[in-house]
Coordinates of C-alpha atoms in Angstrom, one line a residue:
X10 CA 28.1 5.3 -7.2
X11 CA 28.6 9.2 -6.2
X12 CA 28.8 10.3 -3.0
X13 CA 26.1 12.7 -2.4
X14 CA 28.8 15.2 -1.0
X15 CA 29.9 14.8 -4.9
X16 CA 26.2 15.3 -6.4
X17 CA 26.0 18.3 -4.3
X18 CA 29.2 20.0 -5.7
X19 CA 27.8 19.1 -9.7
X20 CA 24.5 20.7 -8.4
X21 CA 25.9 23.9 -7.4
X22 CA 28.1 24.1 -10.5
X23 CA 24.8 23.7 -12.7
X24 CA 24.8 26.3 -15.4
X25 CA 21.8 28.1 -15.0
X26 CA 22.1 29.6 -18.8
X27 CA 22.4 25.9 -19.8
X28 CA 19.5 24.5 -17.7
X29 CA 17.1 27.9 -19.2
X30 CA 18.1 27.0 -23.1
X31 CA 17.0 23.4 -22.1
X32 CA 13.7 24.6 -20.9
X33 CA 13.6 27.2 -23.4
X34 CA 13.8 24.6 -26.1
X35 CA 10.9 22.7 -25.3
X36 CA 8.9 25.7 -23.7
X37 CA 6.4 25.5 -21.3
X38 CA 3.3 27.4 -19.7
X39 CA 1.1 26.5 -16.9
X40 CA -2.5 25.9 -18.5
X41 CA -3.6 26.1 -14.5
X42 CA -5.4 22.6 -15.3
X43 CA -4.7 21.3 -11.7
X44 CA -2.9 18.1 -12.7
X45 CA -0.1 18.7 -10.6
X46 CA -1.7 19.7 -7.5
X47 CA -4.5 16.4 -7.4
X48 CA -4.7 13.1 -6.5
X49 CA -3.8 11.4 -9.5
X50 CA -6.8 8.6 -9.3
X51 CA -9.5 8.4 -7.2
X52 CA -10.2 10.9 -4.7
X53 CA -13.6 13.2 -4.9
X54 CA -15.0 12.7 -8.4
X55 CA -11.8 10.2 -9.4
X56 CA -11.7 6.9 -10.8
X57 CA -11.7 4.6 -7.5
X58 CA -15.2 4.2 -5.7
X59 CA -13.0 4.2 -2.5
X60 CA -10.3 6.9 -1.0
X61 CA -8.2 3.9 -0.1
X62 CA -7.9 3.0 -3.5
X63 CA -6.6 6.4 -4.4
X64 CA -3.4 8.2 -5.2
X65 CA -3.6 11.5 -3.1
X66 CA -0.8 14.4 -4.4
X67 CA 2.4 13.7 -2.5
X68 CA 5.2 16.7 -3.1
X69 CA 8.5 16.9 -1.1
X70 CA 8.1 20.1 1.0
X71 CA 11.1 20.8 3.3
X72 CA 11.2 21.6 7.1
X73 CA 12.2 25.5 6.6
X74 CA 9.6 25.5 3.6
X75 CA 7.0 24.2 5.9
X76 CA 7.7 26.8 8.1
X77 CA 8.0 29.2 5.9
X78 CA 4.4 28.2 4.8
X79 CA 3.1 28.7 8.6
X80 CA 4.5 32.2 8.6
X81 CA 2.6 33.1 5.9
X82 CA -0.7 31.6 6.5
X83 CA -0.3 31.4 10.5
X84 CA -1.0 27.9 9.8
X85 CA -0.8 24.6 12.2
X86 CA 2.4 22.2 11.4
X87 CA 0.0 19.7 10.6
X88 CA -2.4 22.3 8.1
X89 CA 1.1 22.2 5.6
X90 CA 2.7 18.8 6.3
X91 CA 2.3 15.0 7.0
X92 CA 4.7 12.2 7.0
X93 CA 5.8 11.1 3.6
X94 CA 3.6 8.3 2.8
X95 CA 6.4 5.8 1.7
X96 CA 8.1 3.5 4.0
X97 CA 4.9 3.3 6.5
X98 CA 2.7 0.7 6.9
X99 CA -1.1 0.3 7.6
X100 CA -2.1 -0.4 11.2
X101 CA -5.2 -1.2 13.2
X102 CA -5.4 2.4 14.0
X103 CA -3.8 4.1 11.2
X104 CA -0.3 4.2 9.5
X105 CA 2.6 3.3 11.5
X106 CA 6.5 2.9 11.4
X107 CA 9.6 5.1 10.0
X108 CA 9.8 7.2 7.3
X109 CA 11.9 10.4 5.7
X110 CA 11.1 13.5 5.0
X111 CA 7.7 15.3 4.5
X112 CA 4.5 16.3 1.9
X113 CA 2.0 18.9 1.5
X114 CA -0.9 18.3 3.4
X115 CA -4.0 17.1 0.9
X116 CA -7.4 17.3 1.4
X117 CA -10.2 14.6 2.3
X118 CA -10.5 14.2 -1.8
X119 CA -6.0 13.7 -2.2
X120 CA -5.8 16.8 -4.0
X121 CA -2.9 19.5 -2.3
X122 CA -4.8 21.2 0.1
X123 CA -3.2 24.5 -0.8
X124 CA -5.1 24.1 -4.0
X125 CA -8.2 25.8 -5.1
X126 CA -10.6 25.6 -8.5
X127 CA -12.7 28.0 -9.6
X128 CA -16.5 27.0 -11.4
X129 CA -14.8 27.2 -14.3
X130 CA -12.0 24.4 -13.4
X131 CA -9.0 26.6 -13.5
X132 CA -6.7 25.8 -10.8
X133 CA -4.7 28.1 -8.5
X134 CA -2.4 27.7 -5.8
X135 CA -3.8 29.7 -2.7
X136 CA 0.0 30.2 -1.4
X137 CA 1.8 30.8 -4.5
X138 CA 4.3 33.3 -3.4
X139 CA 5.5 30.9 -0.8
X140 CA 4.5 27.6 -2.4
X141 CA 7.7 25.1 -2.5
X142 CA 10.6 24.5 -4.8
X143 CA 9.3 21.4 -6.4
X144 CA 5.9 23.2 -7.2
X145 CA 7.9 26.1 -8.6
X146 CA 9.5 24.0 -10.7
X147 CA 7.4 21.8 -11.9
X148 CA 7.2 19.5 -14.5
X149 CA 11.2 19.8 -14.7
X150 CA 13.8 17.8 -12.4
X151 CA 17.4 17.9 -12.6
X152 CA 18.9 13.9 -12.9
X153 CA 21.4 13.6 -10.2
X154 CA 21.8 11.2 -7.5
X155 CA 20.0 11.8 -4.5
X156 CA 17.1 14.3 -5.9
X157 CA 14.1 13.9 -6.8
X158 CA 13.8 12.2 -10.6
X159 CA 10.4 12.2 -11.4
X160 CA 9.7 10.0 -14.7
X161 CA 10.6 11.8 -18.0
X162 CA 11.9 11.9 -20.8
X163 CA 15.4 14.2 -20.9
X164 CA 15.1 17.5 -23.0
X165 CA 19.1 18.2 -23.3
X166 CA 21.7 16.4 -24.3
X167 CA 23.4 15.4 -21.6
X168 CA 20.3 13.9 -19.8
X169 CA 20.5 16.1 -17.4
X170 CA 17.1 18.1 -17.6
X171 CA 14.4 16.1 -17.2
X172 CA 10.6 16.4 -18.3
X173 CA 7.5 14.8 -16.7
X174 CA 3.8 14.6 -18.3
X175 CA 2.7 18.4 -18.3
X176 CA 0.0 19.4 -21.0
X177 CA 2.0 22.8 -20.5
X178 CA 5.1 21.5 -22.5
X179 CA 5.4 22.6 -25.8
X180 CA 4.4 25.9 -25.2
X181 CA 6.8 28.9 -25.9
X182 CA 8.3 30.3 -23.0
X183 CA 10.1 34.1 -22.9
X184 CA 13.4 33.7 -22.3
X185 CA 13.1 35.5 -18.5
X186 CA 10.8 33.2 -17.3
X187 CA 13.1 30.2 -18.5
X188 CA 15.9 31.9 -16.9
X189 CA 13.7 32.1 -13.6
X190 CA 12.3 28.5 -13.8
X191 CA 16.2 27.0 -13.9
X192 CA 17.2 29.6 -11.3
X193 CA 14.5 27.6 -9.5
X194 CA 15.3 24.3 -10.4
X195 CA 19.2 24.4 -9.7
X196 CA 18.1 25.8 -6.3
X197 CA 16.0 22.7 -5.8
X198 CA 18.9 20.4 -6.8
X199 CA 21.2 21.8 -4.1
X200 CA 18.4 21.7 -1.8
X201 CA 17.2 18.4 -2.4
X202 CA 21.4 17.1 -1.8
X203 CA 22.0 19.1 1.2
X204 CA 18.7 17.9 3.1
X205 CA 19.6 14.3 1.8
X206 CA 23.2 14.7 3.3
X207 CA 21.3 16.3 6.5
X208 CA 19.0 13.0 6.8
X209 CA 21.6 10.6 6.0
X210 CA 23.9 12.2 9.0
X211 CA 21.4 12.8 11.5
X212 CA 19.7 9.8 11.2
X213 CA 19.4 7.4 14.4
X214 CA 16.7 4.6 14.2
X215 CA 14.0 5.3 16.7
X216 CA 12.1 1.6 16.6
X217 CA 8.6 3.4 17.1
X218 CA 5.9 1.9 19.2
X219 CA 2.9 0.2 17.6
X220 CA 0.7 3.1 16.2
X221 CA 3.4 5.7 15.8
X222 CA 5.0 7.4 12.9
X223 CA 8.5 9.1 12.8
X224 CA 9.7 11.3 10.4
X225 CA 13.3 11.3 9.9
X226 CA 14.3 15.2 8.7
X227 CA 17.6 17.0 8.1
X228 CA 16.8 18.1 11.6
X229 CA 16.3 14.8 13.3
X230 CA 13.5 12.8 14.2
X231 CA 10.1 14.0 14.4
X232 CA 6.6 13.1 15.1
X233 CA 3.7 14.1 12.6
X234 CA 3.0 17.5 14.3
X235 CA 6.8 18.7 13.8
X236 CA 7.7 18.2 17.6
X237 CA 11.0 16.3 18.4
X238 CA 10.3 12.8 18.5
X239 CA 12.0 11.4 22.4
X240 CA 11.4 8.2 23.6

């Protein structure tokens, strides 16, 4: 297996011309259906008859992101982030235990809370300028170790580019916005290795009380408003 020090020096060699033809080939455009942005079943108007059954939107959103994201809304930690759902389990009084890194806040129906619909059902992201690299990005992923790999099928020959389920794809793309989208999408790969480096080395396990959650960050332990986690 690859260090992640090694991923980290193949992400930052990325060829960005490479990763735009890759792109390019199978075009894309954002249809602004929403997909992306939901809870994938359940949720307000979903499938399940119950928001425990549901899937609520769950998006990697780095600590300087988040901040970033309060700057330009003047938003609470908590309006932009919560604990990443995996790793916890379900107590008496809520979700407890360890887990790594962070996701957007959603909504009481799953769906990103950032996003908005209009009567007519086109979506829109309400902090687009600022929104993060995996939503700027989106529905492409780069396939090394220690990013994110969301399901898809690869759309260059290497493997390296990867594809998830996007009504979008297929679409013809101009050749500057391909160019901009793997500009995006390498900078997510390097970012995505250095804050899994940062996490791996500052890492200390924290044995939480009953009823508490820590997040584990590049920048240490935290608890779900952002504040250092001390016990």
């Amino acid at each position: 297996m690859k260090s992640l020090e090694s991923e980290l020096e193949r992400a930052r060699d990325l060829d960005e011309s490479a990763l735009a033809d890759a792109i390019e080939a199978i075009g894309f455009e954002c249809t602004r259906c929403g997909a992306c942005c939901k809870a994938k079943t359940g949720g307000c108007g979903g499938e399940a008859d119950d928001q425990s059954e549901s899937d609520p939107h769950t998006a990697t959103v780095f600590p300087d992101e988040i901040r970033q994201l309060q700057a330009a809304g003047d938003y609470d930690f908590r309006d932009v982030a919560r604990p990443m759902p995996y790793g916890l389990e379900e107590g008496p009084d809520g979700p407890e235990g360890e887990t790594f890194e962070w996701a957007l806040q959603t909504d009481d129906c799953g769906d990103c809370s950032f996003y908005a619909e209009a009567d007519d059902g086109t979506g829109a992201c309400t902090v687009h300028e600022d929104r993060p690299l995996i939503c700027r990005t989106y529905p492409f992923s780069v396939a090394l170790g220690g990013t994110s790999q969301p399901m898809g099928e690869a759309v260059d020959e290497e493997g390296l580019v990867r594809a998830h389920e996007c009504e979008g794809l297929g679409r013809d793309i101009p050749r500057g916005e391909a160019e901009e989208l793997a500009a995006a999408l390498k900078a997510r790969a390097v970012r995505e290795l250095e804050e899994a480096i940062g996490v791996r080395d500052s890492y200390r396990p924290t044995d939480p009380a009953d009823g508490e959650v820590v997040v584990h960050d590049s920048e240490g332990a935290k608890r779900p408003d952002g504040t250092p986690y001390e016990r």
